[in-house]
Short mmCIF file of C-alpha atoms and ligand atoms in Angstrom, two decimals:
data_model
loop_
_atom_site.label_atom_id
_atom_site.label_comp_id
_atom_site.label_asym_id
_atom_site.label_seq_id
_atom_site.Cartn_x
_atom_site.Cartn_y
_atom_site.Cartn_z
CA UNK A 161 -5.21 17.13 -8.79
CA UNK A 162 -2.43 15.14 -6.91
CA UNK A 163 -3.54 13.70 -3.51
CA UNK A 164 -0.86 13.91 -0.65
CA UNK A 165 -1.62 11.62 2.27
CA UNK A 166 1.02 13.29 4.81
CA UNK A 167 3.39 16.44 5.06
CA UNK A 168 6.69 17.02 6.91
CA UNK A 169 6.04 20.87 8.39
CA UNK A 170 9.73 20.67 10.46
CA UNK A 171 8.52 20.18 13.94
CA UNK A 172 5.12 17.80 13.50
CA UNK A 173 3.74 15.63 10.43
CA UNK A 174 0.31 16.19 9.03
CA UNK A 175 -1.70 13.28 8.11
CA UNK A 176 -4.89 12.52 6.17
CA UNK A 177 -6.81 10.18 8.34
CA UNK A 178 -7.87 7.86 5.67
CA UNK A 179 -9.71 6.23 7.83
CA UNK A 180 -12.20 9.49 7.50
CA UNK A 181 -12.25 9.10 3.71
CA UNK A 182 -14.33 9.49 1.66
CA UNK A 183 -16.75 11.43 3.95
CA UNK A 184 -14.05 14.11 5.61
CA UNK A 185 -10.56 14.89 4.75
CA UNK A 186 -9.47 15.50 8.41
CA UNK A 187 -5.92 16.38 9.00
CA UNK A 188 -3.56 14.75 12.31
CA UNK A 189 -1.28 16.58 13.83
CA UNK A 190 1.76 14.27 15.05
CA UNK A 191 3.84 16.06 16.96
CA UNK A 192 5.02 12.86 18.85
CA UNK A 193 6.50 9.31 17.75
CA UNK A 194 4.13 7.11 19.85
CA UNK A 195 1.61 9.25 18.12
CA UNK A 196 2.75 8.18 14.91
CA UNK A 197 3.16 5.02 16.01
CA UNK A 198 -0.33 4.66 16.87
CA UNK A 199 -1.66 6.44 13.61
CA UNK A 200 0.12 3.07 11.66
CA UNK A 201 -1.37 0.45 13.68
CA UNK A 202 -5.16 1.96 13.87
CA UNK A 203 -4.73 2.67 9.97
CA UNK A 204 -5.09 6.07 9.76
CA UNK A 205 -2.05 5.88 7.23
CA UNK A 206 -2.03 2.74 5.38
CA UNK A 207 -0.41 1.13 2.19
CA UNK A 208 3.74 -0.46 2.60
CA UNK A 209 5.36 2.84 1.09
CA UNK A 210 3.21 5.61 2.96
CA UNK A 211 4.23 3.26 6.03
CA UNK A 212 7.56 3.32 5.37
CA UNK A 213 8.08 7.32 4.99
CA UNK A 214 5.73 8.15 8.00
CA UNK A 215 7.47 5.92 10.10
CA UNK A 216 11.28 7.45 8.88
CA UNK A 217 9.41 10.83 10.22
CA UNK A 218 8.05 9.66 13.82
CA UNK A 219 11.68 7.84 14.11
CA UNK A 220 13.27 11.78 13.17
CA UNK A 221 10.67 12.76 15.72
CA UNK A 222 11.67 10.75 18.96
CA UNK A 223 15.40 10.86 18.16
CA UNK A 224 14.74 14.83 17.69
CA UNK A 225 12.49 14.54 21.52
CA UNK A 226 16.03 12.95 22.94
CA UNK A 227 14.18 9.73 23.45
CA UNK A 228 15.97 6.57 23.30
CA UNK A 229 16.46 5.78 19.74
CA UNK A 230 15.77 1.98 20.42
CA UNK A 231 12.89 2.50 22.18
CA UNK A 232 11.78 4.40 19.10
CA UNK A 233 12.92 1.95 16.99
CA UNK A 234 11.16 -0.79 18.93
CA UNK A 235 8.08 1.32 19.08
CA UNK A 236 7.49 2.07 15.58
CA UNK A 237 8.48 -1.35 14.58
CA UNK A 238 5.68 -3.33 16.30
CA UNK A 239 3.30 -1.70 14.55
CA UNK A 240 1.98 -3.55 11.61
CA UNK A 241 4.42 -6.70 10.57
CA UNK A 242 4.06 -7.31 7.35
CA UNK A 243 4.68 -4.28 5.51
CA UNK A 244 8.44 -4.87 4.43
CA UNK A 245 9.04 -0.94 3.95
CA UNK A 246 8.34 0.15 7.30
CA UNK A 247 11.58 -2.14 8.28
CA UNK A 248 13.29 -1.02 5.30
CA UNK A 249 13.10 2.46 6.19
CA UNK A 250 13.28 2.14 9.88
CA UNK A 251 16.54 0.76 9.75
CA UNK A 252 17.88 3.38 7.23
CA UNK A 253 16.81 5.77 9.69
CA UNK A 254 18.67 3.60 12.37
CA UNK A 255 21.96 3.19 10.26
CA UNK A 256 21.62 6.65 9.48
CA UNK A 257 21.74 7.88 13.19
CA UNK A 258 24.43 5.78 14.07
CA UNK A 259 26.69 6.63 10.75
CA UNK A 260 26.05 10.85 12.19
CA UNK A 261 23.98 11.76 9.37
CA UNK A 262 21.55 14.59 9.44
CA UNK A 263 18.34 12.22 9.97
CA UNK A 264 16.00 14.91 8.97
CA UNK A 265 17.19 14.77 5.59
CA UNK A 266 17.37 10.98 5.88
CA UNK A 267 14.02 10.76 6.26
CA UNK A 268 12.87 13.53 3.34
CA UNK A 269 15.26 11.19 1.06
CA UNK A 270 13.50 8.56 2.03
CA UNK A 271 10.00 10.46 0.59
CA UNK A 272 11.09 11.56 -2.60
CA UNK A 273 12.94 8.43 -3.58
CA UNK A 274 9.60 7.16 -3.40
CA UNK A 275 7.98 9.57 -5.21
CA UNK A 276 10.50 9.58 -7.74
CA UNK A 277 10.44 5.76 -7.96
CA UNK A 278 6.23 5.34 -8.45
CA UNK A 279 6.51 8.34 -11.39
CA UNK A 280 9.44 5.42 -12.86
CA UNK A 281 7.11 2.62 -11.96
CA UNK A 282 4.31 4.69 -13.88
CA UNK A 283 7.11 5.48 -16.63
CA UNK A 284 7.47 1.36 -16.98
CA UNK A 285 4.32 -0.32 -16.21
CA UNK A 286 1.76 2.43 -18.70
CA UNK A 287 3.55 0.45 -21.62
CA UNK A 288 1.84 -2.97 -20.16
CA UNK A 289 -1.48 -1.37 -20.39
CA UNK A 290 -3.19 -1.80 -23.69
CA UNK A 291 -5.13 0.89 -25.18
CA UNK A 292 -8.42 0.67 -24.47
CA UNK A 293 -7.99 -1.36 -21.40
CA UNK A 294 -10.43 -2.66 -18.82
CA UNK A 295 -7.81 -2.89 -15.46
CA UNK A 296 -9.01 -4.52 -12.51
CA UNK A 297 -7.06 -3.62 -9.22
CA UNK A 298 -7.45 -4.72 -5.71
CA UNK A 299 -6.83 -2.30 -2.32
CA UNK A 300 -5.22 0.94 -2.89
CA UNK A 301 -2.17 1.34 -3.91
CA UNK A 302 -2.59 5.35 -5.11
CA UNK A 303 -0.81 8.63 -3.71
CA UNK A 304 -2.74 7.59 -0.25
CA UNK A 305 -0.69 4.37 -0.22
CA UNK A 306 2.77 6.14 -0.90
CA UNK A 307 4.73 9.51 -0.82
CA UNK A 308 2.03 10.28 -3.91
CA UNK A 309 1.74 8.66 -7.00
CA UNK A 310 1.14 5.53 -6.14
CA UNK A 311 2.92 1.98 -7.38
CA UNK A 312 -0.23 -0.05 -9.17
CA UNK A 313 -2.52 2.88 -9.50
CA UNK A 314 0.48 5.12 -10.63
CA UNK A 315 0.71 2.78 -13.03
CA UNK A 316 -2.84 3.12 -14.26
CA UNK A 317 -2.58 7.14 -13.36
CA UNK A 318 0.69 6.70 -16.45
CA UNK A 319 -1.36 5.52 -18.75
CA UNK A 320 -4.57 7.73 -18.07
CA UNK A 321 -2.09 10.78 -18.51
CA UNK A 322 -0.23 9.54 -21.65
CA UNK A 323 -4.37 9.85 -23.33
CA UNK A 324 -4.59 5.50 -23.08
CA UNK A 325 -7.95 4.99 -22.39
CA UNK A 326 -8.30 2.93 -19.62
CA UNK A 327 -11.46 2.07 -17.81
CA UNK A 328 -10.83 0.73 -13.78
CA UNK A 329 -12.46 -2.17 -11.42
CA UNK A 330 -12.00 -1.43 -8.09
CA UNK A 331 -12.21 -4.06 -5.76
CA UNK A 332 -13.97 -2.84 -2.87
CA UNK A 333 -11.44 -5.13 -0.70
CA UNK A 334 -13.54 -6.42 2.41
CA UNK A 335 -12.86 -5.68 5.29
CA UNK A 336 -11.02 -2.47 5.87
CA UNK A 337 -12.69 -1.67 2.00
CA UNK A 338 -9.60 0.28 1.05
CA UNK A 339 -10.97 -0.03 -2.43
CA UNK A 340 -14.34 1.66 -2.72
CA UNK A 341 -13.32 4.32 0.17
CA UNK A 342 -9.76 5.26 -1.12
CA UNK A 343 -9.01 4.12 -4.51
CA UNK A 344 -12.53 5.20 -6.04
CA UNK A 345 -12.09 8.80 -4.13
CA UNK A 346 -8.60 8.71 -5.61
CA UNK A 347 -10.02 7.79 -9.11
CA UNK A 348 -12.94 10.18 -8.99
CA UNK A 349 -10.66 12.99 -8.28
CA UNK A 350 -8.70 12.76 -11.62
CA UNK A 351 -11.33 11.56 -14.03
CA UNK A 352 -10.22 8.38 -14.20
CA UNK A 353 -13.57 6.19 -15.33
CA UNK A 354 -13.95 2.98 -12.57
CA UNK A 355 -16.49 0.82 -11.34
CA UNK A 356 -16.52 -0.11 -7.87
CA UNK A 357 -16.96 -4.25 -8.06
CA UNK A 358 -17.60 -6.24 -4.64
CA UNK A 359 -14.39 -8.78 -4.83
CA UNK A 360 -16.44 -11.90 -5.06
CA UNK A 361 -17.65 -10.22 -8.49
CA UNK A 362 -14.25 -10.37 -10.25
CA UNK A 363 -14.15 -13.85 -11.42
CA UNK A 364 -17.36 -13.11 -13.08
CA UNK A 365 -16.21 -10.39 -14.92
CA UNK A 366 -12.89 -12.00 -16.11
CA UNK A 367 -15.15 -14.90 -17.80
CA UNK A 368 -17.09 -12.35 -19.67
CA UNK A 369 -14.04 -11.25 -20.91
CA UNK A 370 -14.53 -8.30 -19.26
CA UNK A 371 -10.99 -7.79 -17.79
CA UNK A 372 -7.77 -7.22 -19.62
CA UNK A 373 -5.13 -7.43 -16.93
CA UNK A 374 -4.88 -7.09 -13.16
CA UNK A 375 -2.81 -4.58 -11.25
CA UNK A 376 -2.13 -5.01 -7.63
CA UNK A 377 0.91 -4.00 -5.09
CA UNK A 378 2.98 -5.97 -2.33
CA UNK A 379 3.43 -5.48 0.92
CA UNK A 380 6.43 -7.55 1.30
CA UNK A 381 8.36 -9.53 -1.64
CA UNK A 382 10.61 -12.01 -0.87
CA UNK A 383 13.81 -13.12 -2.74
CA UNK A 384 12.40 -15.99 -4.88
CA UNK A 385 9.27 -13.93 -5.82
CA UNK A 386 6.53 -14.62 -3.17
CA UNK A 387 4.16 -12.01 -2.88
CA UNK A 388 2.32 -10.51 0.42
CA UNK A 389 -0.45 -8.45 -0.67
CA UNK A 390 -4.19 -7.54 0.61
CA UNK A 391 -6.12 -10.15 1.48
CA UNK A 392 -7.86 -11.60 -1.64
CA UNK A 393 -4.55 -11.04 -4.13
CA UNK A 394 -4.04 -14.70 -3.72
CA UNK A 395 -7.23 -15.35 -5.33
CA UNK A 396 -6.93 -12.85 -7.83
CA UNK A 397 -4.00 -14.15 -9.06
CA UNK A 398 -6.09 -18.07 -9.21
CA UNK A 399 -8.94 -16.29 -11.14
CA UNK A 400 -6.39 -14.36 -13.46
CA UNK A 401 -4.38 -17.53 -14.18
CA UNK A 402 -7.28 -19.81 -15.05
CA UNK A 403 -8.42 -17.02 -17.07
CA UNK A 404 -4.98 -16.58 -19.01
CA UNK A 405 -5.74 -12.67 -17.63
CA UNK A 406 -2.23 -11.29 -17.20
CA UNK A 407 -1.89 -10.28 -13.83
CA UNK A 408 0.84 -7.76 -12.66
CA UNK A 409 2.60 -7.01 -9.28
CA UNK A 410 3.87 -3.28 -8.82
CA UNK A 411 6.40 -2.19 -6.05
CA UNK A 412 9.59 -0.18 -5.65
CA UNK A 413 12.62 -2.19 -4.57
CA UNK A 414 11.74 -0.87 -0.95
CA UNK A 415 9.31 -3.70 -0.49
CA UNK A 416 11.70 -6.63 -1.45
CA UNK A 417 13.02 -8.44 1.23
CA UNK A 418 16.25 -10.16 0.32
CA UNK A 419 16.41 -12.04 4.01
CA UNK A 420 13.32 -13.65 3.24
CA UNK A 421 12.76 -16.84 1.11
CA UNK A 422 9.04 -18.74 0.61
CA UNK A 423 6.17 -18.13 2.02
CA UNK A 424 6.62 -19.01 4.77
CA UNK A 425 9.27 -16.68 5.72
CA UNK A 426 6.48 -13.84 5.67
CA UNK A 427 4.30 -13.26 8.88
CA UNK A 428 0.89 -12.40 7.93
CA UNK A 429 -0.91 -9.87 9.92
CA UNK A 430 -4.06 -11.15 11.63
CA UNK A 431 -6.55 -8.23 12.66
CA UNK A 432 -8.95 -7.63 15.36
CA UNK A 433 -12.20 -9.60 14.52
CA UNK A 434 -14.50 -6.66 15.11
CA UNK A 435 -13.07 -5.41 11.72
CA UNK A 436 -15.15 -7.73 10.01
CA UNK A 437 -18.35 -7.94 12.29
CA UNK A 438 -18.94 -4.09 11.77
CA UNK A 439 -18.75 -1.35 9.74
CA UNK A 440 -18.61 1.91 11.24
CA UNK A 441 -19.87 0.87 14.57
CA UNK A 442 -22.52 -1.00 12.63
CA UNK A 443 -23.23 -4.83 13.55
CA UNK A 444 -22.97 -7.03 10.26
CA UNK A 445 -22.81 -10.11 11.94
CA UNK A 446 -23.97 -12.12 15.29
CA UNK A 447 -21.97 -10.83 18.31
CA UNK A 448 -21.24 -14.13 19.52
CA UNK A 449 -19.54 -15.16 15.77
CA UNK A 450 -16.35 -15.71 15.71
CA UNK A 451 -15.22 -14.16 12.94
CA UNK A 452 -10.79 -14.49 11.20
CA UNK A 453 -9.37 -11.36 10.05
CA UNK A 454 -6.08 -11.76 8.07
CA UNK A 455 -5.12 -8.83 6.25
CA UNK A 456 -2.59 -10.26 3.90
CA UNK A 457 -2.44 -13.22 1.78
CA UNK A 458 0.55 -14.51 -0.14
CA UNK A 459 0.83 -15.34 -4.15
CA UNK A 460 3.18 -17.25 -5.13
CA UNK A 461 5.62 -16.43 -8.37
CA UNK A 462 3.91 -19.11 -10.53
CA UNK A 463 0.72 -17.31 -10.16
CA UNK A 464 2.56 -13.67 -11.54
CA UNK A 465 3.18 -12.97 -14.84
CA UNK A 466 5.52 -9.97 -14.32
CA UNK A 467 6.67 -7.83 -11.33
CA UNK A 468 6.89 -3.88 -12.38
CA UNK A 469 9.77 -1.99 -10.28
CA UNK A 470 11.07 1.35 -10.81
CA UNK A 471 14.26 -0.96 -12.42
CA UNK A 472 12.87 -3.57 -14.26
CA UNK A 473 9.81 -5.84 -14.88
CA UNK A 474 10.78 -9.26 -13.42
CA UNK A 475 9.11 -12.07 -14.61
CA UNK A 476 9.06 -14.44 -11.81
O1 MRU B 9 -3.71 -2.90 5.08
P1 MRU B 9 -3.19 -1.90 4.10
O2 MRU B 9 -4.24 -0.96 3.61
O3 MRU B 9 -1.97 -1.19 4.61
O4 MRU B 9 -2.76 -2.77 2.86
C1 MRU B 9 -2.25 -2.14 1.73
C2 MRU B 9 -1.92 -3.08 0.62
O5 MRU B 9 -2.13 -4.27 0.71
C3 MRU B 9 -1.28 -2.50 -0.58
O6 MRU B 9 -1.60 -3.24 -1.71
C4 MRU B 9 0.26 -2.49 -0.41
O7 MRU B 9 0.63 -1.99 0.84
C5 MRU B 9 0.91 -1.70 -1.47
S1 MRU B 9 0.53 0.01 -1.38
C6 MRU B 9 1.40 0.78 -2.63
#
């Protein structure tokens, strides 16, 4: 069964709180753009792509309110930095006011070409995956992470559908755990077999011999190939390289950003401590700890062995 993490209903957008998931599927009503706004930067819709397309429909939502487009802009904008496709598709929206296009449609484009370009990415990538496969991915990048599909699990969903046998680690990705929460549910739902793995077990499982290839997606790509992904990619990419594990990057052209150049041209998203001290209101750790919450890391292009687009595979 295909998951769908939001819907366009003409006047409001419905959203899946992931944040509810795996527990509830509770549905948001945004019938407002700071709404939306707010729904991106507490992470009740998550993942570059699904942040992109919900934030071309809040955008058709304030323009639509007569609110000052640049206040919208603005708004929508400072919500989570790294994420290269919210940009992206915040300033199609922008270029698509100001050119007196219908924006509506601007922003439903902006949906199915990214539909259309994970089923590609799926098309491309299931041929990297060998039969029999034991795929270990980090996050989620599924339908919850995009317009549906998904970019490194649509990839894995490819080859699960063209009857490759393919078996799934899923990182449990501390803090936010977007892994055992999302991409398990997401798994579980289509049959898919997975183990959920905490991430300091993945090194152990790649000496074993127990992985044939990593999967991840990017947040933000810049031109010469660096990669901003979930915290812990970076390390992934260490383990998978000492391991001679090859280890894959998926993402549309939507999250390449052609402005930027080395790492250091990518600004890295630091979170709110308390992310990491609890867990559901829970106390993990001593209230007085400090604790560092940076939700993106960056590999660079030695560390990749290919980059999977809905075009090409690069190898960096
Ligand atoms: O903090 P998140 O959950 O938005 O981070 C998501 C990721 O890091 C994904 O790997 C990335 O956005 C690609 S999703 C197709």
């Amino acid at each position: 069964m295909e998951v769908k993490a939001f819907y366009w209903e003409g006047s409001f957008l419905r959203l899946l709180d992931q944040r509810e998931l795996p527990e509830r599927e509770v549905w948001l009503r945004l019938d407002h753009y700071k709404k939306v706004a707010q729904a991106i930067k507490d992470m009740a819709v998550r993942g570059a792509p699904a942040i992109g397309c919900v934030a071309a429909y809040g955008f058709l939502l304030g323009v639509k309110a007569g609110e000052d487009p640049k206040v919208v802009y603005e708004t929508l904008k400072n919500t989570r930095p790294t994420a290269y496709n919210l940009f992206w598709a915040l300033d199609r929206m922008k270029r698509a006011l100001e050119l007196g296009k219908n924006i509506e449609e601007e922003a439903k484009a902006i949906e199915e070409e990214d539909y259309r370009a994970n089923k590609r990415i799926g098309q491309i990538g299931k041929e990297l995956i060998p039969e029999g496969a034991k795929v270990l991915t980090h996050c989620n990048t599924g339908a919850l992470a995009t317009a549906g599909w998904g970019t490194a699990l649509g990839v894995i969903r490819s080859a699960h559908y063209s009857g490759k046998k393919v078996f799934v680690w899923v990182d449990e990705t501390r803090p936010y755990l977007q892994g055992s929460k999302l991409t398990a549910w997401e798994l579980l739902k289509e049959g898919i077999p997975h183990k959920i793995i905490t991430d300091s077990t993945a090194g152990y499982l790649m000496r074993k011999g127990l992985v044939d290839c990593v999967l991840v997606g990017a947040d933000r790509i810049t031109k010469d190939y660096h990669v901003a992904n979930k915290i812990g990619t970076y390390a992934l990419s260490v383990l998978s390289k000492s391991h001679r594990i090859p280890f894959y990057v998926v993402a549309p052209k939507s999250t390449f950003d052609m402005n930027s150049h080395g790492e250091d041209s990518i600004r890295i998203e630091e979170r709110s401590q308390e992310e990491v001290k609890n867990i559901k209101g829970i106390a993990i750790a001593p209230k007085d700890s400090p604790a560092l919450h940076l939700a993106f890391d960056i590999t660079p292009p030695e560390n990749i062995t290919a980059i999977i687009t809905e075009e090409d595979i690069i190898k960096p």
